[in-house]
Each structure stands twice: as C-alpha cells, then as structure tokens.
mmCIF file with all atom_site columns, C-alpha atoms in Angstrom:
data_model
loop_
_atom_site.group_PDB
_atom_site.id
_atom_site.type_symbol
_atom_site.label_atom_id
_atom_site.label_alt_id
_atom_site.label_comp_id
_atom_site.label_asym_id
_atom_site.label_entity_id
_atom_site.label_seq_id
_atom_site.pdbx_PDB_ins_code
_atom_site.Cartn_x
_atom_site.Cartn_y
_atom_site.Cartn_z
_atom_site.occupancy
_atom_site.B_iso_or_equiv
_atom_site.pdbx_formal_charge
_atom_site.auth_seq_id
_atom_site.auth_comp_id
_atom_site.auth_asym_id
_atom_site.auth_atom_id
_atom_site.pdbx_PDB_model_num
ATOM 1   C CA . UNK R 1 1   ? 0.229   -13.460 10.803  1.00 48.00 ? 236 UNK R CA 1
ATOM 2   C CA . UNK R 1 2   ? 2.577   -11.874 12.667  1.00 65.00 ? 237 UNK R CA 1
ATOM 3   C CA . UNK R 1 3   ? 3.963   -7.721  13.475  1.00 58.00 ? 238 UNK R CA 1
ATOM 4   C CA . UNK R 1 4   ? 7.220   -5.534  11.971  1.00 61.00 ? 239 UNK R CA 1
ATOM 5   C CA . UNK R 1 5   ? 8.616   -3.684  14.705  1.00 63.00 ? 240 UNK R CA 1
ATOM 6   C CA . UNK R 1 6   ? 10.077  -0.422  13.921  1.00 60.00 ? 241 UNK R CA 1
ATOM 7   C CA . UNK R 1 7   ? 12.937  0.457   15.051  1.00 62.00 ? 242 UNK R CA 1
ATOM 8   C CA . UNK R 1 8   ? 15.300  3.823   15.582  1.00 65.00 ? 243 UNK R CA 1
ATOM 9   C CA . UNK R 1 9   ? 19.039  3.854   15.179  1.00 72.00 ? 244 UNK R CA 1
ATOM 10  C CA . UNK R 1 10  ? 19.259  3.840   19.673  1.00 73.00 ? 245 UNK R CA 1
ATOM 11  C CA . UNK R 1 11  ? 16.837  0.000   19.093  1.00 70.00 ? 246 UNK R CA 1
ATOM 12  C CA . UNK R 1 12  ? 13.910  1.036   20.963  1.00 68.00 ? 247 UNK R CA 1
ATOM 13  C CA . UNK R 1 13  ? 10.897  -0.167  19.320  1.00 68.00 ? 248 UNK R CA 1
ATOM 14  C CA . UNK R 1 14  ? 9.022   3.310   18.156  1.00 64.00 ? 249 UNK R CA 1
ATOM 15  C CA . UNK R 1 15  ? 6.368   1.437   17.158  1.00 66.00 ? 250 UNK R CA 1
ATOM 16  C CA . UNK R 1 16  ? 4.248   -1.705  15.221  1.00 68.00 ? 251 UNK R CA 1
ATOM 17  C CA . UNK R 1 17  ? 2.262   -2.705  12.234  1.00 58.00 ? 252 UNK R CA 1
ATOM 18  C CA . UNK R 1 18  ? 0.359   -5.255  11.691  1.00 62.00 ? 253 UNK R CA 1
ATOM 19  C CA . UNK R 1 19  ? 2.084   -7.903  8.110   1.00 65.00 ? 254 UNK R CA 1
ATOM 20  C CA . UNK R 1 20  ? -0.099  -11.424 7.046   1.00 71.00 ? 255 UNK R CA 1
ATOM 21  C CA . UNK R 1 21  ? 2.113   -13.889 4.978   1.00 73.00 ? 256 UNK R CA 1
ATOM 22  C CA . UNK R 1 22  ? 1.119   -16.711 3.544   1.00 75.00 ? 257 UNK R CA 1
ATOM 23  C CA . UNK R 1 23  ? 3.526   -20.125 2.735   1.00 75.00 ? 258 UNK R CA 1
ATOM 24  C CA . UNK R 1 24  ? 2.050   -21.934 0.089   1.00 75.00 ? 259 UNK R CA 1
ATOM 25  C CA . UNK R 1 25  ? 3.870   -24.676 -1.383  1.00 71.00 ? 260 UNK R CA 1
ATOM 26  C CA . UNK R 1 26  ? 2.840   -27.599 -4.366  1.00 67.00 ? 261 UNK R CA 1
ATOM 27  C CA . UNK R 1 27  ? 4.320   -31.163 -5.089  1.00 65.00 ? 262 UNK R CA 1
ATOM 28  C CA . UNK R 1 28  ? 7.004   -30.466 -7.207  1.00 67.00 ? 263 UNK R CA 1
ATOM 29  C CA . UNK R 1 29  ? 8.524   -28.423 -3.355  1.00 70.00 ? 264 UNK R CA 1
ATOM 30  C CA . UNK R 1 30  ? 8.428   -24.753 -4.734  1.00 73.00 ? 265 UNK R CA 1
ATOM 31  C CA . UNK R 1 31  ? 8.030   -22.499 -1.258  1.00 82.00 ? 266 UNK R CA 1
ATOM 32  C CA . UNK R 1 32  ? 6.036   -19.085 -2.663  1.00 86.00 ? 267 UNK R CA 1
ATOM 33  C CA . UNK R 1 33  ? 6.464   -16.061 -0.186  1.00 88.00 ? 268 UNK R CA 1
ATOM 34  C CA . UNK R 1 34  ? 2.604   -13.640 0.292   1.00 88.00 ? 269 UNK R CA 1
ATOM 35  C CA . UNK R 1 35  ? 2.773   -11.167 1.971   1.00 87.00 ? 270 UNK R CA 1
ATOM 36  C CA . UNK R 1 36  ? 0.842   -8.043  2.766   1.00 86.00 ? 271 UNK R CA 1
ATOM 37  C CA . UNK R 1 37  ? 1.261   -5.186  5.477   1.00 84.00 ? 272 UNK R CA 1
ATOM 38  C CA . UNK R 1 38  ? 0.162   -0.935  5.457   1.00 83.00 ? 273 UNK R CA 1
ATOM 39  C CA . UNK R 1 39  ? 2.386   1.094   3.753   1.00 83.00 ? 274 UNK R CA 1
ATOM 40  C CA . UNK R 1 40  ? 4.031   2.811   5.706   1.00 77.00 ? 275 UNK R CA 1
ATOM 41  C CA . UNK R 1 41  ? 4.866   6.808   5.462   1.00 73.00 ? 276 UNK R CA 1
ATOM 42  C CA . UNK R 1 42  ? 8.076   6.109   5.394   1.00 71.00 ? 277 UNK R CA 1
ATOM 43  C CA . UNK R 1 43  ? 8.219   3.246   3.353   1.00 71.00 ? 278 UNK R CA 1
ATOM 44  C CA . UNK R 1 44  ? 10.645  2.698   0.169   1.00 69.00 ? 279 UNK R CA 1
ATOM 45  C CA . UNK R 1 45  ? 8.270   1.094   -2.057  1.00 71.00 ? 280 UNK R CA 1
ATOM 46  C CA . UNK R 1 46  ? 9.557   2.592   -6.136  1.00 72.00 ? 281 UNK R CA 1
ATOM 47  C CA . UNK R 1 47  ? 12.350  -1.131  -5.455  1.00 76.00 ? 282 UNK R CA 1
ATOM 48  C CA . UNK R 1 48  ? 14.116  -1.120  -9.430  1.00 83.00 ? 283 UNK R CA 1
ATOM 49  C CA . UNK R 1 49  ? 12.572  -3.254  -11.384 1.00 91.00 ? 284 UNK R CA 1
ATOM 50  C CA . UNK R 1 50  ? 13.049  -5.567  -14.360 1.00 91.00 ? 285 UNK R CA 1
ATOM 51  C CA . UNK R 1 51  ? 10.898  -4.886  -15.426 1.00 95.00 ? 286 UNK R CA 1
ATOM 52  C CA . UNK R 1 52  ? 6.545   -3.529  -14.545 1.00 95.00 ? 287 UNK R CA 1
ATOM 53  C CA . UNK R 1 53  ? 3.308   -4.085  -16.117 1.00 97.00 ? 288 UNK R CA 1
ATOM 54  C CA . UNK R 1 54  ? -0.297  -2.114  -15.210 1.00 97.00 ? 289 UNK R CA 1
ATOM 55  C CA . UNK R 1 55  ? -2.578  -4.658  -14.123 1.00 96.00 ? 290 UNK R CA 1
ATOM 56  C CA . UNK R 1 56  ? -6.016  -2.245  -14.414 1.00 93.00 ? 291 UNK R CA 1
ATOM 57  C CA . UNK R 1 57  ? -4.953  0.572   -12.312 1.00 94.00 ? 292 UNK R CA 1
ATOM 58  C CA . UNK R 1 58  ? -1.995  -1.309  -10.348 1.00 95.00 ? 293 UNK R CA 1
ATOM 59  C CA . UNK R 1 59  ? 1.886   -1.292  -11.553 1.00 95.00 ? 294 UNK R CA 1
ATOM 60  C CA . UNK R 1 60  ? 2.571   -4.780  -10.629 1.00 96.00 ? 295 UNK R CA 1
ATOM 61  C CA . UNK R 1 61  ? 6.770   -4.715  -11.094 1.00 96.00 ? 296 UNK R CA 1
ATOM 62  C CA . UNK R 1 62  ? 9.375   -7.655  -11.251 1.00 96.00 ? 297 UNK R CA 1
ATOM 63  C CA . UNK R 1 63  ? 12.847  -8.859  -9.808  1.00 94.00 ? 298 UNK R CA 1
ATOM 64  C CA . UNK R 1 64  ? 14.828  -11.338 -10.391 1.00 92.00 ? 299 UNK R CA 1
ATOM 65  C CA . UNK R 1 65  ? 17.712  -11.084 -7.675  1.00 91.00 ? 300 UNK R CA 1
ATOM 66  C CA . UNK R 1 66  ? 20.903  -13.506 -6.268  1.00 92.00 ? 301 UNK R CA 1
ATOM 67  C CA . UNK R 1 67  ? 21.331  -12.758 -2.857  1.00 93.00 ? 302 UNK R CA 1
ATOM 68  C CA . UNK R 1 68  ? 24.408  -13.990 -1.416  1.00 94.00 ? 303 UNK R CA 1
ATOM 69  C CA . UNK R 1 69  ? 24.366  -15.404 2.500   1.00 93.00 ? 304 UNK R CA 1
ATOM 70  C CA . UNK R 1 70  ? 27.265  -14.950 4.909   1.00 93.00 ? 305 UNK R CA 1
ATOM 71  C CA . UNK R 1 71  ? 27.620  -16.115 8.052   1.00 91.00 ? 306 UNK R CA 1
ATOM 72  C CA . UNK R 1 72  ? 27.163  -14.142 10.989  1.00 85.00 ? 307 UNK R CA 1
ATOM 73  C CA . UNK R 1 73  ? 30.815  -14.006 12.552  1.00 88.00 ? 308 UNK R CA 1
ATOM 74  C CA . UNK R 1 74  ? 32.635  -11.961 9.593   1.00 80.00 ? 309 UNK R CA 1
ATOM 75  C CA . UNK R 1 75  ? 34.749  -15.000 8.847   1.00 88.00 ? 310 UNK R CA 1
ATOM 76  C CA . UNK R 1 76  ? 34.484  -15.000 5.100   1.00 90.00 ? 311 UNK R CA 1
ATOM 77  C CA . UNK R 1 77  ? 33.211  -11.172 3.715   1.00 90.00 ? 312 UNK R CA 1
ATOM 78  C CA . UNK R 1 78  ? 32.241  -10.542 0.352   1.00 93.00 ? 313 UNK R CA 1
ATOM 79  C CA . UNK R 1 79  ? 34.983  -9.662  -2.954  1.00 92.00 ? 314 UNK R CA 1
ATOM 80  C CA . UNK R 1 80  ? 36.030  -6.381  -3.954  1.00 94.00 ? 315 UNK R CA 1
ATOM 81  C CA . UNK R 1 81  ? 34.248  -7.220  -7.316  1.00 95.00 ? 316 UNK R CA 1
ATOM 82  C CA . UNK R 1 82  ? 30.321  -9.086  -5.167  1.00 93.00 ? 317 UNK R CA 1
ATOM 83  C CA . UNK R 1 83  ? 30.375  -5.061  -3.208  1.00 93.00 ? 318 UNK R CA 1
ATOM 84  C CA . UNK R 1 84  ? 30.559  -3.279  -5.784  1.00 95.00 ? 319 UNK R CA 1
ATOM 85  C CA . UNK R 1 85  ? 27.505  -5.588  -7.181  1.00 93.00 ? 320 UNK R CA 1
ATOM 86  C CA . UNK R 1 86  ? 25.697  -4.425  -4.154  1.00 92.00 ? 321 UNK R CA 1
ATOM 87  C CA . UNK R 1 87  ? 26.936  -1.478  -4.027  1.00 92.00 ? 322 UNK R CA 1
ATOM 88  C CA . UNK R 1 88  ? 24.985  -1.060  -7.145  1.00 90.00 ? 323 UNK R CA 1
ATOM 89  C CA . UNK R 1 89  ? 21.805  -2.804  -6.296  1.00 86.00 ? 324 UNK R CA 1
ATOM 90  C CA . UNK R 1 90  ? 22.534  -5.539  -8.422  1.00 90.00 ? 325 UNK R CA 1
ATOM 91  C CA . UNK R 1 91  ? 22.955  -7.761  -5.865  1.00 92.00 ? 326 UNK R CA 1
ATOM 92  C CA . UNK R 1 92  ? 22.083  -7.886  -1.936  1.00 91.00 ? 327 UNK R CA 1
ATOM 93  C CA . UNK R 1 93  ? 24.245  -9.163  0.807   1.00 93.00 ? 328 UNK R CA 1
ATOM 94  C CA . UNK R 1 94  ? 23.314  -10.634 3.720   1.00 91.00 ? 329 UNK R CA 1
ATOM 95  C CA . UNK R 1 95  ? 24.617  -11.959 6.802   1.00 90.00 ? 330 UNK R CA 1
ATOM 96  C CA . UNK R 1 96  ? 23.519  -14.128 9.460   1.00 89.00 ? 331 UNK R CA 1
ATOM 97  C CA . UNK R 1 97  ? 24.607  -17.968 8.261   1.00 89.00 ? 332 UNK R CA 1
ATOM 98  C CA . UNK R 1 98  ? 27.080  -20.443 9.081   1.00 90.00 ? 333 UNK R CA 1
ATOM 99  C CA . UNK R 1 99  ? 27.825  -21.138 5.559   1.00 90.00 ? 334 UNK R CA 1
ATOM 100 C CA . UNK R 1 100 ? 28.511  -18.977 2.209   1.00 93.00 ? 335 UNK R CA 1
ATOM 101 C CA . UNK R 1 101 ? 25.155  -19.734 0.007   1.00 92.00 ? 336 UNK R CA 1
ATOM 102 C CA . UNK R 1 102 ? 24.280  -17.931 -3.336  1.00 92.00 ? 337 UNK R CA 1
ATOM 103 C CA . UNK R 1 103 ? 20.651  -18.024 -4.021  1.00 91.00 ? 338 UNK R CA 1
ATOM 104 C CA . UNK R 1 104 ? 18.378  -15.912 -6.515  1.00 91.00 ? 339 UNK R CA 1
ATOM 105 C CA . UNK R 1 105 ? 15.027  -13.996 -4.257  1.00 91.00 ? 340 UNK R CA 1
ATOM 106 C CA . UNK R 1 106 ? 11.692  -13.909 -7.231  1.00 93.00 ? 341 UNK R CA 1
ATOM 107 C CA . UNK R 1 107 ? 9.446   -11.191 -6.084  1.00 93.00 ? 342 UNK R CA 1
ATOM 108 C CA . UNK R 1 108 ? 6.852   -9.650  -7.809  1.00 95.00 ? 343 UNK R CA 1
ATOM 109 C CA . UNK R 1 109 ? 5.702   -6.587  -5.296  1.00 94.00 ? 344 UNK R CA 1
ATOM 110 C CA . UNK R 1 110 ? 2.345   -3.739  -5.760  1.00 95.00 ? 345 UNK R CA 1
ATOM 111 C CA . UNK R 1 111 ? 0.382   -0.708  -3.571  1.00 93.00 ? 346 UNK R CA 1
ATOM 112 C CA . UNK R 1 112 ? -2.991  -1.483  -3.845  1.00 93.00 ? 347 UNK R CA 1
ATOM 113 C CA . UNK R 1 113 ? -5.637  0.696   -1.214  1.00 89.00 ? 348 UNK R CA 1
ATOM 114 C CA . UNK R 1 114 ? -2.668  1.920   1.122   1.00 87.00 ? 349 UNK R CA 1
ATOM 115 C CA . UNK R 1 115 ? -1.679  -1.736  1.696   1.00 88.00 ? 350 UNK R CA 1
ATOM 116 C CA . UNK R 1 116 ? 1.568   -3.669  0.426   1.00 90.00 ? 351 UNK R CA 1
ATOM 117 C CA . UNK R 1 117 ? 1.634   -6.929  -1.481  1.00 92.00 ? 352 UNK R CA 1
ATOM 118 C CA . UNK R 1 118 ? 4.847   -9.166  -2.725  1.00 92.00 ? 353 UNK R CA 1
ATOM 119 C CA . UNK R 1 119 ? 4.530   -12.812 -3.943  1.00 93.00 ? 354 UNK R CA 1
ATOM 120 C CA . UNK R 1 120 ? 8.257   -14.159 -3.756  1.00 92.00 ? 355 UNK R CA 1
ATOM 121 C CA . UNK R 1 121 ? 10.612  -17.061 -3.207  1.00 92.00 ? 356 UNK R CA 1
ATOM 122 C CA . UNK R 1 122 ? 13.689  -18.195 -2.789  1.00 86.00 ? 357 UNK R CA 1
ATOM 123 C CA . UNK R 1 123 ? 13.992  -21.358 -5.114  1.00 70.00 ? 358 UNK R CA 1
ATOM 124 C CA . UNK R 1 124 ? 15.362  -22.300 -7.737  1.00 68.00 ? 359 UNK R CA 1
ATOM 125 C CA . UNK R 1 125 ? 11.988  -23.015 -10.207 1.00 71.00 ? 360 UNK R CA 1
ATOM 126 C CA . UNK R 1 126 ? 10.460  -22.365 -13.869 1.00 81.00 ? 361 UNK R CA 1
ATOM 127 C CA . UNK R 1 127 ? 8.470   -19.862 -12.793 1.00 87.00 ? 362 UNK R CA 1
ATOM 128 C CA . UNK R 1 128 ? 8.673   -16.506 -15.249 1.00 91.00 ? 363 UNK R CA 1
ATOM 129 C CA . UNK R 1 129 ? 8.185   -12.995 -15.013 1.00 94.00 ? 364 UNK R CA 1
ATOM 130 C CA . UNK R 1 130 ? 5.303   -13.767 -17.034 1.00 95.00 ? 365 UNK R CA 1
ATOM 131 C CA . UNK R 1 131 ? 4.264   -16.691 -14.242 1.00 91.00 ? 366 UNK R CA 1
ATOM 132 C CA . UNK R 1 132 ? 4.733   -14.018 -11.378 1.00 93.00 ? 367 UNK R CA 1
ATOM 133 C CA . UNK R 1 133 ? 2.061   -11.382 -13.317 1.00 95.00 ? 368 UNK R CA 1
ATOM 134 C CA . UNK R 1 134 ? -0.160  -14.098 -13.631 1.00 93.00 ? 369 UNK R CA 1
ATOM 135 C CA . UNK R 1 135 ? -0.183  -14.301 -9.790  1.00 91.00 ? 370 UNK R CA 1
ATOM 136 C CA . UNK R 1 136 ? 0.074   -10.520 -9.270  1.00 94.00 ? 371 UNK R CA 1
ATOM 137 C CA . UNK R 1 137 ? -3.682  -10.303 -11.337 1.00 94.00 ? 372 UNK R CA 1
ATOM 138 C CA . UNK R 1 138 ? -5.144  -13.265 -9.836  1.00 91.00 ? 373 UNK R CA 1
ATOM 139 C CA . UNK R 1 139 ? -4.888  -11.935 -6.152  1.00 90.00 ? 374 UNK R CA 1
ATOM 140 C CA . UNK R 1 140 ? -5.774  -7.991  -8.061  1.00 93.00 ? 375 UNK R CA 1
ATOM 141 C CA . UNK R 1 141 ? -8.584  -9.398  -9.650  1.00 91.00 ? 376 UNK R CA 1
ATOM 142 C CA . UNK R 1 142 ? -10.603 -11.194 -6.778  1.00 87.00 ? 377 UNK R CA 1
ATOM 143 C CA . UNK R 1 143 ? -11.898 -8.935  -5.519  1.00 63.00 ? 378 UNK R CA 1
#
C-alpha cells in the first residue's frame, strides 16, 4: 500500500489518494505489477489500446508499447524519428536512467466500481494479450 500525491503546476501538494500495488514474480522470473487506485475526477482513463474486450459489463483494454529510457542529465536525446513517434503516442520516452534502455511495456487496464485496475510488466516474456485478458477476467470474476 502506498499513496499518490497530486501536485499543482508549482509543485505544491494539493491532494493524496491511496494506491495499492502488488508485485508478483513467478518461477521464470517474470514480474507483474497489479495496481488498484480510486478513479480521479481529472484522470484520463481512455488510453489508446491495441485491443479491448468486454468481460461481463467491464471494458478491458490491452496495450503493448515500446519504452525508451534516457539519462536524466539529458546527455542523450531522442532521435527526430523517436520524438515523432512519441508525439504520435506510438512510444513513450522517459528520463532518469544512467544509460539508454529500450523495453516494451505490456498492460491491461479497466475501471470498475470507482476503482482503476492495471496489470503490467516490462518483462520480455511469453505472455500474450490473451494471457493479460485472462488475468483481468480472473480478477473481475473473483468476487
């Protein structure tokens, strides 16, 4: 359990809300993060997804997206092509690593009963979109 602070444009904390993140690691060293948090009034929950499926009355979205992490000192910048892809929402670029890293981010996400849920990993594994949808279904129907 953790909390998330919302800050204004000046960096002042204006609100906090709870966040629950569970990390699961299997015997093949695949690590998944399962996160649950309250829906925020100003939150954006209609991310572009590669695929959506209906599980009962819940719409679940899946996305696999390339991620580029660059040094925080900005000693390396994205190429013009990478920046164009970032602007088009085809990749994510973040700063803060010591060296350039390129990974894929896999995520399934849904909103249900005032909470947002996600199951995600950066791990290169054999998990498919079907596997992520099955995990979502297992959580949704476990009640």
